[in-house]
Coordinates of C-alpha atoms and ligand atoms in Angstrom, one line a residue:
Chain A
M1 CA 130.1 107.1 102.9
R2 CA 127.3 109.4 103.9
F3 CA 125.8 112.2 101.7
S4 CA 125.3 115.6 103.2
G5 CA 125.3 119.2 102.1
L6 CA 128.7 119.7 103.7
R7 CA 130.1 116.7 101.8
V8 CA 128.8 118.0 98.5
L9 CA 130.5 121.3 99.2
K10 CA 133.7 119.8 100.3
E11 CA 133.9 117.5 97.2
G12 CA 133.0 120.4 95.0
L13 CA 136.0 122.3 96.3
T14 CA 138.4 119.4 96.1
G15 CA 137.7 118.2 92.6
N16 CA 135.1 115.5 93.4
K17 CA 137.9 113.0 94.1
G18 CA 136.5 111.6 97.3
W19 CA 133.4 109.8 96.0
E20 CA 133.4 106.0 96.2
P21 CA 131.4 103.4 94.4
H22 CA 128.0 103.0 95.9
W23 CA 128.1 99.3 96.4
R24 CA 130.6 96.4 96.6
N25 CA 130.9 94.0 93.7
P26 CA 131.5 90.7 95.5
E27 CA 132.0 87.2 94.3
P28 CA 129.1 84.9 95.1
K29 CA 129.5 82.8 98.2
P30 CA 128.5 79.1 98.0
E31 CA 125.6 79.5 100.4
Y32 CA 123.2 82.2 101.8
D33 CA 120.3 82.2 104.1
I34 CA 118.2 84.0 101.5
V35 CA 118.7 84.4 97.8
L36 CA 116.6 86.9 95.9
I37 CA 116.2 86.4 92.1
G38 CA 116.1 89.8 90.4
G39 CA 118.0 93.0 91.1
G40 CA 115.2 95.4 90.2
G41 CA 113.6 97.9 92.5
H42 CA 111.7 95.3 94.4
G43 CA 114.5 92.8 94.9
L44 CA 116.9 95.6 96.1
A45 CA 114.2 97.1 98.4
T46 CA 113.6 93.6 99.9
A47 CA 117.3 93.3 100.6
H48 CA 117.4 96.7 102.3
Y49 CA 114.4 95.9 104.6
L50 CA 115.6 92.4 105.3
A51 CA 118.9 93.8 106.6
K52 CA 117.5 96.9 108.3
I53 CA 114.4 95.6 110.0
H54 CA 115.0 91.9 110.4
G55 CA 118.8 92.0 110.8
L56 CA 119.2 89.4 108.0
T57 CA 122.3 90.1 106.0
N58 CA 123.5 86.7 104.9
V59 CA 121.5 87.5 101.8
A60 CA 122.3 87.7 98.0
V61 CA 120.5 89.5 95.2
L62 CA 121.2 87.8 91.9
E63 CA 120.8 89.9 88.8
K64 CA 121.2 88.6 85.3
G65 CA 122.1 92.0 83.9
Y66 CA 123.0 95.1 85.8
L67 CA 121.2 96.5 88.9
G68 CA 118.2 98.6 87.9
G69 CA 118.4 97.7 84.2
G70 CA 114.8 96.2 84.2
N71 CA 111.5 97.9 84.7
V72 CA 112.7 100.0 87.6
G73 CA 114.9 101.9 85.1
R74 CA 112.3 102.0 82.4
N75 CA 109.1 103.3 84.0
T76 CA 107.4 106.7 83.9
T77 CA 108.1 107.2 87.6
I78 CA 104.6 108.0 88.8
V79 CA 104.1 107.5 92.5
R80 CA 100.6 107.7 93.9
A81 CA 98.2 106.2 96.4
N82 CA 94.8 106.5 94.6
Y83 CA 93.7 102.8 94.7
M84 CA 90.2 101.9 95.7
M85 CA 89.9 98.2 96.4
P86 CA 90.4 96.9 99.9
G87 CA 93.8 95.2 99.8
N88 CA 95.3 97.6 97.3
S89 CA 94.1 100.7 99.1
E90 CA 96.0 100.1 102.4
F91 CA 99.0 98.7 100.6
Y92 CA 99.6 101.7 98.4
S93 CA 98.8 104.0 101.3
H94 CA 101.5 102.2 103.2
S95 CA 103.9 102.6 100.3
L96 CA 103.4 106.3 99.9
K97 CA 104.1 106.8 103.6
L98 CA 107.4 104.9 103.1
W99 CA 108.2 107.1 100.1
E100 CA 107.7 110.2 102.2
G101 CA 110.5 109.0 104.6
L102 CA 112.6 107.2 102.0
E103 CA 115.4 109.8 101.4
E104 CA 116.1 110.1 105.2
D105 CA 116.0 106.3 105.5
L106 CA 118.4 105.7 102.7
N107 CA 120.5 108.9 103.0
Y108 CA 120.0 109.1 99.3
N109 CA 118.3 111.7 97.1
V110 CA 115.7 109.8 95.1
M111 CA 114.2 113.1 94.0
H112 CA 110.8 112.2 95.3
S113 CA 108.6 115.1 94.1
Q114 CA 105.1 115.4 95.4
R115 CA 104.0 117.7 92.6
G116 CA 100.4 116.5 92.6
L117 CA 98.6 114.1 90.2
I118 CA 95.5 115.1 88.3
N119 CA 93.3 112.4 86.9
L120 CA 91.0 114.1 84.3
F121 CA 87.4 113.1 83.7
H122 CA 85.3 113.9 80.6
S123 CA 81.7 112.9 81.4
D124 CA 79.2 112.9 84.2
G125 CA 79.7 109.2 84.7
Q126 CA 83.4 109.5 84.9
R127 CA 83.0 112.3 87.4
D128 CA 80.9 110.1 89.6
A129 CA 83.4 107.3 89.4
F130 CA 86.3 109.7 90.4
A131 CA 84.2 111.2 93.2
R132 CA 83.7 107.7 94.6
R133 CA 87.4 106.9 94.2
G134 CA 88.3 110.2 96.0
N135 CA 86.1 109.3 98.9
R136 CA 87.7 105.9 99.2
M137 CA 91.1 107.5 99.2
I138 CA 90.1 110.0 101.9
A139 CA 88.6 107.1 103.9
Q140 CA 91.9 105.4 103.7
G141 CA 93.6 108.4 105.2
D142 CA 95.1 109.7 102.0
D143 CA 94.3 113.0 100.1
A144 CA 91.9 113.7 97.2
E145 CA 90.2 116.7 96.0
L146 CA 87.6 116.9 93.2
L147 CA 88.2 119.8 90.8
D148 CA 85.8 121.3 88.3
T149 CA 86.8 122.6 84.9
A150 CA 87.8 126.0 86.3
G151 CA 89.8 124.3 89.0
V152 CA 91.7 122.2 86.5
R153 CA 92.2 125.2 84.1
K154 CA 93.9 127.1 86.9
L155 CA 96.5 124.4 87.3
L156 CA 96.8 123.2 83.7
P157 CA 96.0 126.2 81.5
Y158 CA 97.5 124.6 78.4
L159 CA 95.1 121.7 77.9
D160 CA 92.5 121.8 75.1
Y161 CA 89.3 122.7 77.0
D162 CA 87.3 123.8 74.0
Q163 CA 87.2 120.7 72.0
T164 CA 83.7 119.2 71.5
R165 CA 84.8 115.5 71.3
F166 CA 86.3 115.0 74.8
P167 CA 85.6 118.1 76.9
I168 CA 87.3 118.3 80.3
Y169 CA 84.7 118.2 83.1
G170 CA 87.3 118.3 85.9
G171 CA 89.9 116.2 87.6
L172 CA 90.6 114.3 90.8
Y173 CA 93.6 116.0 92.4
H174 CA 95.9 113.9 94.5
K175 CA 98.4 116.4 96.0
R176 CA 100.7 113.8 97.5
G177 CA 101.1 112.0 94.2
G178 CA 104.1 112.8 92.0
T179 CA 107.3 111.3 90.7
A180 CA 110.7 110.1 91.8
R181 CA 114.0 109.5 90.0
H182 CA 113.6 105.8 89.1
D183 CA 117.4 104.9 88.8
A184 CA 118.2 106.7 92.1
V185 CA 115.6 104.5 93.8
A186 CA 117.3 101.4 92.7
W187 CA 120.8 102.8 93.5
G188 CA 119.7 104.1 97.0
F189 CA 118.3 100.7 98.0
A190 CA 121.3 98.9 96.5
R191 CA 123.8 101.1 98.4
S192 CA 121.9 100.6 101.7
A193 CA 121.7 96.8 101.3
S194 CA 125.3 96.5 100.2
D195 CA 126.5 98.7 103.1
R196 CA 124.6 96.4 105.5
G197 CA 126.3 93.3 104.2
V198 CA 124.0 92.0 101.5
D199 CA 125.9 90.7 98.4
L200 CA 124.6 92.2 95.2
I201 CA 125.7 89.9 92.4
Q202 CA 125.4 91.2 88.8
Q203 CA 125.9 89.4 85.5
C204 CA 124.5 86.3 87.4
E205 CA 121.5 84.7 85.7
V206 CA 119.6 82.1 87.6
T207 CA 119.2 79.1 85.2
G208 CA 117.6 76.6 87.6
I209 CA 116.0 76.3 91.0
D210 CA 117.0 73.2 93.1
V211 CA 114.1 71.5 94.8
E212 CA 114.4 68.3 96.8
G213 CA 111.4 66.6 98.4
G214 CA 109.3 69.7 98.1
V215 CA 111.9 71.9 99.8
V216 CA 114.0 74.6 98.0
K217 CA 117.8 74.0 98.3
G218 CA 119.3 76.7 96.2
V219 CA 119.7 77.9 92.6
Q220 CA 121.9 77.2 89.6
T221 CA 123.4 80.3 88.0
T222 CA 125.7 81.3 85.2
R223 CA 128.3 81.9 88.0
G224 CA 127.9 78.5 89.5
P225 CA 125.4 76.9 92.0
I226 CA 124.4 78.8 95.1
R227 CA 122.7 77.0 98.1
A228 CA 120.0 78.9 100.0
K229 CA 117.6 78.2 102.8
K230 CA 115.0 80.5 101.3
V231 CA 114.6 81.8 97.7
G232 CA 112.5 84.8 96.7
M233 CA 111.5 85.2 93.1
V234 CA 111.3 89.0 92.3
A235 CA 111.8 88.9 88.5
A236 CA 108.9 91.1 87.4
G237 CA 108.3 90.4 83.6
R238 CA 110.3 87.3 83.8
S239 CA 108.5 85.8 86.7
G240 CA 106.9 83.1 84.6
Q241 CA 110.2 82.0 83.2
V242 CA 111.8 81.9 86.7
A243 CA 108.9 80.1 88.3
A244 CA 109.0 77.4 85.5
M245 CA 112.5 76.5 86.8
A246 CA 110.8 75.2 89.9
G247 CA 108.1 73.5 87.9
L248 CA 105.5 76.2 88.8
T249 CA 103.0 77.8 86.4
L250 CA 101.9 81.3 87.4
P251 CA 98.7 83.2 86.6
I252 CA 100.9 85.8 84.8
E253 CA 101.2 86.9 81.1
S254 CA 104.2 89.0 80.0
H255 CA 103.3 92.0 77.9
V256 CA 105.3 95.0 76.6
L257 CA 104.7 98.6 77.7
Q258 CA 106.4 101.5 76.0
A259 CA 107.4 105.0 77.2
F260 CA 108.5 108.1 75.4
V261 CA 110.5 111.3 76.2
T262 CA 110.8 114.5 74.3
E263 CA 113.9 116.7 74.1
G264 CA 114.6 118.8 77.2
L265 CA 112.3 121.9 77.5
K266 CA 112.0 124.8 79.9
P267 CA 109.6 123.9 82.8
C268 CA 106.0 123.8 81.4
I269 CA 104.2 120.9 83.0
D270 CA 104.3 121.2 86.8
H271 CA 102.1 118.2 87.7
V272 CA 101.5 114.6 86.7
I273 CA 98.5 114.5 84.4
S274 CA 96.5 111.4 83.5
Y275 CA 94.0 111.7 80.6
G276 CA 90.6 110.1 81.0
M277 CA 89.7 109.5 77.4
G278 CA 92.6 107.4 76.3
H279 CA 95.4 105.8 78.1
F280 CA 97.9 108.6 78.4
Y281 CA 99.9 110.1 81.3
I282 CA 102.6 112.7 81.3
S283 CA 105.0 114.6 83.6
Q284 CA 108.2 116.6 83.1
S285 CA 111.5 115.3 84.3
D286 CA 114.0 117.4 86.1
K287 CA 116.1 117.4 83.0
G288 CA 113.2 119.0 81.1
G289 CA 112.0 116.1 79.0
L290 CA 108.3 115.4 78.8
V291 CA 108.0 111.8 79.9
F292 CA 104.8 110.0 78.8
G293 CA 103.3 106.7 78.1
G294 CA 100.1 104.9 77.3
D295 CA 98.7 101.5 77.1
L296 CA 100.3 98.1 76.6
D297 CA 101.0 97.0 73.0
M298 CA 98.4 94.3 73.9
Y299 CA 100.1 91.1 72.9
S300 CA 102.4 88.8 74.8
S301 CA 106.0 89.9 74.5
Y302 CA 109.5 89.4 76.0
A303 CA 111.0 91.8 73.5
A304 CA 111.3 94.9 75.7
R305 CA 110.6 96.8 72.5
G306 CA 107.2 97.8 71.2
N307 CA 105.7 98.5 67.8
L308 CA 104.9 101.8 66.0
P309 CA 101.1 101.6 66.0
L310 CA 101.1 102.1 69.8
A311 CA 103.5 105.0 69.5
E312 CA 101.2 106.6 67.0
H313 CA 98.2 106.0 69.3
V314 CA 100.0 107.6 72.3
A315 CA 101.0 110.6 70.2
E316 CA 97.4 111.0 69.1
A317 CA 96.2 111.0 72.7
A318 CA 98.9 113.6 73.6
M319 CA 97.9 115.9 70.7
T320 CA 94.2 115.6 71.6
L321 CA 94.8 116.6 75.2
M322 CA 97.5 119.2 74.8
P323 CA 98.1 120.4 71.3
M324 CA 101.2 122.3 72.4
I325 CA 103.1 119.1 72.7
G326 CA 103.2 119.0 68.9
H327 CA 106.0 121.6 69.0
A328 CA 108.2 119.2 71.0
R329 CA 110.4 116.7 69.3
M330 CA 110.3 113.1 70.5
L331 CA 113.8 112.1 71.6
R332 CA 113.6 108.4 72.6
S333 CA 111.2 105.6 73.2
W334 CA 111.8 102.3 75.1
A335 CA 109.9 99.5 76.6
G336 CA 109.8 97.0 79.5
I337 CA 108.3 93.6 80.1
M338 CA 105.3 93.7 82.3
D339 CA 104.1 90.9 84.6
M340 CA 100.3 91.1 84.1
S341 CA 98.0 89.3 86.5
P342 CA 94.3 88.5 85.8
D343 CA 92.8 91.0 88.2
G344 CA 95.5 93.7 87.7
S345 CA 96.7 93.4 91.3
F346 CA 100.0 91.9 92.5
I347 CA 100.8 88.6 94.1
M348 CA 103.0 88.1 97.2
D349 CA 103.0 84.7 98.7
K350 CA 104.6 81.4 99.7
T351 CA 104.5 78.7 97.0
D352 CA 103.7 75.0 97.5
I353 CA 107.5 74.5 97.6
D354 CA 108.9 75.0 101.1
G355 CA 111.2 78.0 101.3
L356 CA 110.3 79.3 97.8
F357 CA 108.4 82.7 97.8
V358 CA 107.0 84.7 94.9
N359 CA 106.5 88.4 94.4
T360 CA 104.9 89.2 91.0
G361 CA 102.0 90.6 89.0
W362 CA 102.8 94.3 89.3
C363 CA 101.3 95.0 85.9
Y364 CA 102.3 98.5 84.8
G365 CA 102.1 100.0 88.3
G366 CA 104.9 98.5 90.5
F367 CA 107.3 101.5 90.7
K368 CA 105.2 103.3 93.3
A369 CA 105.0 100.0 95.2
T370 CA 108.8 99.6 95.4
P371 CA 109.3 100.6 99.1
A372 CA 106.2 98.7 100.3
S373 CA 106.9 95.7 98.1
G374 CA 110.4 95.4 99.6
H375 CA 109.1 96.1 103.1
T376 CA 106.3 93.5 103.0
F377 CA 108.2 90.9 101.0
A378 CA 111.0 91.1 103.6
H379 CA 108.4 90.6 106.3
L380 CA 107.1 87.5 104.5
L381 CA 110.6 86.0 104.0
A382 CA 111.7 86.7 107.5
T383 CA 108.6 85.7 109.4
G384 CA 106.8 83.3 107.1
N385 CA 103.6 85.3 107.4
P386 CA 102.2 88.0 105.1
H387 CA 102.4 91.6 106.3
P388 CA 98.9 92.9 107.1
T389 CA 98.8 95.1 104.0
T390 CA 99.4 92.1 101.7
A391 CA 97.2 89.6 103.4
Q392 CA 94.8 89.5 100.5
H393 CA 97.5 89.1 97.7
R394 CA 97.4 85.3 97.7
L395 CA 98.6 83.2 94.8
D396 CA 95.5 81.0 94.8
R397 CA 92.9 83.8 94.8
F398 CA 92.0 83.2 91.2
R399 CA 91.1 79.6 91.9
T400 CA 89.2 80.3 95.1
G401 CA 87.7 83.6 94.0
V402 CA 88.4 84.9 97.5
G403 CA 90.1 88.3 97.7
I404 CA 90.2 89.3 94.0
M405 CA 91.1 92.9 93.6
D406 CA 89.7 94.0 90.3
E407 CA 90.6 97.7 90.5
E408 CA 89.3 98.6 87.1
A409 CA 86.1 96.5 87.4
T410 CA 86.8 94.8 84.0
G411 CA 86.7 91.2 85.3
S412 CA 89.4 88.9 86.6
Q413 CA 90.7 87.6 83.3
H414 CA 93.9 87.9 81.3
N415 CA 94.0 90.6 78.7
L416 CA 91.6 92.9 80.4
H417 CA 94.1 94.9 82.5
Chain B
M1 CA 104.1 93.3 62.9
R2 CA 101.9 91.6 60.2
L3 CA 99.9 88.5 60.7
P4 CA 99.2 86.1 57.8
C5 CA 95.5 85.6 57.9
P6 CA 94.7 82.4 55.9
I7 CA 91.7 84.1 54.4
C8 CA 92.9 87.7 53.8
G9 CA 96.7 87.4 53.5
A10 CA 99.3 89.3 55.5
R11 CA 97.7 92.2 57.3
D12 CA 98.8 94.8 59.8
H13 CA 98.4 93.7 63.4
R14 CA 96.2 96.7 64.1
E15 CA 93.4 94.9 62.3
F16 CA 93.5 92.1 64.9
Y17 CA 92.3 91.7 68.5
Y18 CA 94.6 89.7 70.7
Q19 CA 92.9 87.3 73.0
G20 CA 95.9 85.4 74.6
A21 CA 97.5 82.0 74.7
A22 CA 95.9 79.4 72.5
V23 CA 95.3 77.1 75.6
M24 CA 91.9 78.8 75.5
L25 CA 91.0 76.4 72.7
D26 CA 91.1 73.4 75.1
R27 CA 88.0 74.2 77.1
P28 CA 87.5 71.7 80.0
E29 CA 84.3 69.9 80.7
P30 CA 81.9 71.9 82.9
D31 CA 82.4 69.5 85.9
A32 CA 86.2 69.2 85.5
G33 CA 86.8 70.8 88.9
S34 CA 88.2 74.1 90.1
D35 CA 91.9 73.1 89.6
V36 CA 91.4 72.3 85.9
W37 CA 89.3 75.5 85.4
D38 CA 91.9 77.6 87.2
E39 CA 94.6 76.2 85.0
Y40 CA 92.5 76.9 81.9
L41 CA 91.4 80.4 82.9
H42 CA 94.4 81.8 84.8
L43 CA 97.6 79.8 84.7
R44 CA 99.8 80.5 81.7
P45 CA 103.1 78.8 80.7
N46 CA 104.2 82.3 79.5
V47 CA 107.6 81.1 78.3
P48 CA 109.8 83.3 76.0
G49 CA 110.0 82.1 72.5
A50 CA 107.5 80.4 70.2
H51 CA 104.0 81.0 71.5
D52 CA 100.6 79.7 70.2
E53 CA 98.1 82.4 70.6
L54 CA 94.6 83.5 69.5
W55 CA 93.9 86.6 67.4
S56 CA 90.6 87.6 65.9
H57 CA 90.7 89.4 62.6
D58 CA 88.2 92.0 63.7
A59 CA 88.8 94.6 61.0
G60 CA 89.0 91.9 58.3
C61 CA 87.2 88.7 57.8
G62 CA 86.3 88.2 61.5
A63 CA 87.9 84.8 61.7
W64 CA 89.7 83.5 64.8
L65 CA 93.3 82.5 64.1
R66 CA 95.8 80.5 66.0
V67 CA 99.0 82.3 65.4
T68 CA 102.5 81.0 66.3
R69 CA 104.7 83.9 67.1
N70 CA 108.1 84.3 68.8
T71 CA 107.5 86.5 71.8
V72 CA 111.2 87.4 72.0
T73 CA 111.7 88.6 68.4
H74 CA 108.1 89.2 67.4
E75 CA 108.7 87.0 64.4
V76 CA 105.4 85.6 63.2
I77 CA 106.0 81.9 62.4
G78 CA 102.5 81.0 61.0
A79 CA 98.8 81.2 61.4
V80 CA 95.9 78.7 60.9
L81 CA 92.2 79.1 61.3
A82 CA 91.3 78.3 64.9
S83 CA 88.2 76.4 63.7
E84 CA 90.6 73.9 62.0
V85 CA 92.6 73.1 65.2
S86 CA 90.0 73.3 67.9
R87 CA 88.3 70.1 69.0
Ligands
LIG1 C1 107.3 101.8 80.3 C2 107.0 101.5 81.7 C3 106.3 102.5 82.5 C4 105.9 102.3 83.8 N1 105.4 103.3 84.5 C5 105.1 103.2 85.8 C6 104.7 104.3 86.6 O1 104.6 105.4 86.1 N2 104.4 104.1 87.9 C7 104.5 102.8 88.5 O2 104.2 102.7 89.7 N3 105.0 101.8 87.8 C8 105.3 101.9 86.5 N4 105.8 100.8 85.7 C9 105.9 99.5 86.4 C10 107.2 99.3 87.2 O3 108.3 99.8 86.5 C11 107.3 97.8 87.5 O4 106.1 97.3 88.0 C12 108.4 97.5 88.6 O5 109.6 98.2 88.3 C13 108.6 96.0 88.7 O6 109.5 95.7 89.8 P1 111.1 95.7 89.7 O7 111.6 97.1 89.8 O8 111.6 94.8 90.7 O9 111.3 95.1 88.2 P2 112.6 95.0 87.4 O10 113.4 96.2 87.5 O11 112.2 94.5 86.0 O12 113.4 93.8 88.1 C14 113.4 92.5 87.8 C15 114.9 92.0 87.6 O13 114.9 90.6 87.5 C16 116.0 90.3 86.7 N5 115.9 88.9 86.3 C17 114.9 88.3 85.5 N6 115.2 87.0 85.3 C18 116.3 86.7 86.0 C19 117.1 85.5 86.2 N7 116.7 84.4 85.6 N8 118.2 85.6 87.0 C20 118.6 86.8 87.5 N9 117.9 87.9 87.4 C21 116.8 87.9 86.6 C22 115.9 91.3 85.6 O14 117.1 91.4 84.8 C23 115.5 92.5 86.3 O15 116.5 93.4 86.6 C24 106.2 101.0 84.4 C25 106.9 100.1 83.6 C26 107.3 100.3 82.3 C27 108.0 99.2 81.6
LIG2 ZN1 91.1 87.7 57.8

């Protein structure tokens, strides 16, 4: 089934009776060439690119809950390419280019909206840091523009410019940054992978990884054992739990990140805004809700549920930056389990076990990576070699010290990112 | 979430700074080698459930605590002074 304007028209006139489920719901087969653990954005994208680019379709994605019920369906949907460190810079640049062709590639409306991202700064030092970041983005071939206060005021007239505590000195404007409909991204990749022959198996929790003589042989699941020649672990916040099934310990801590949405409002925030004096970022969804978030709760957690102090903290940052938000009522809040790495950058690599691969450490920024994570992980699984844009994202970089990508310059240590 | 500080009693978690897994208490010898140091600094068992972790009572008595907490339910199981359990 292909989507097109004509099809929408036809269905509209005939009672919308012709739409079909977007993916098959198959029984697991006893054996696959490749099994992916985790049906989030990255697992589904990997399946799509394995099938599309490498012609590998004897593949299963095993998901313990439902497709897209993890972080891919919980994030604040910001898509950007404003990284600075070699390694990250080219990867996220690659990802943004994939985003720009994604809807045609998938024949799916993922509502990718390049509405522009503005990172605010509030001091001379911060301006210098953002000027440097902007130059690095331009050097990478992406876009960046340094705005002064008047330039920001023109785009975002509703911010509190007159306060003495954190005056707004300007912003780094990344026009190609924006948002996408997170669920649609999962669904679009799922539909494409399923159409190409990949089995997407829901309600199928992996409970063990079978390793014999240093070689992976398959997995144990709540729906029986499944043999596999290669296994990719793409379990985001549960990466450590999954890796432990193969006897591996990862440099990952799982933390909780919350997000919030207000009731639906008339259009008022046209961009994505990131505050520079507190961890706070906001955009408006197409339904009208103001979607925003802040920092981690800052303690290890698998609860997918945060505590009130952080909610209060985020609300304070929101009120400081844009007092008008005080008129809106908060509708919902939720949380996801984040796979935090010591340097804040992701890991994509082989493991010491033959045939077992790992994709993890996305911290709170892996949604924008979804297409490129799938594209490069598929490359690694199919060819055995890392894609050029992930060559630096080795699992052993913390031990060797080679290739650490400490984007925030806070040190390569847990609890600093 | 409230943490039972052995010195101050049950206090709101906002008063505490979270450092991470309590494996940090078992500091290796300086010449233990890069694998051992890598394990100490970076690798984390990170399993769901009961978790030993280090919190500092920054806005209270300033003591370091080893707290045992369930990372799935956020239930706080207990806390002792880190100075009493570290070597
Ligand atoms: C509140 C919040 C806001 C965020 N905001 C942004 C943002 O604005 N921009 C951005 O770029 N990123 C953001 N992120 C981060 C981004 O969502 C994640 O980095 C990314 O979604 C992780 O990859 P994934 O989609 O594959 O993860 P997930 O969707 O979590 O997929 C992992 C899947 O693995 C499954 N799984 C786990 N264990 C097993 C098992 N044993 N067997 C079978 N299946 C298993 C899980 O059920 C899950 O579905 C945010 C995250 C959160 C929580
Ligand atoms: Zn105390």
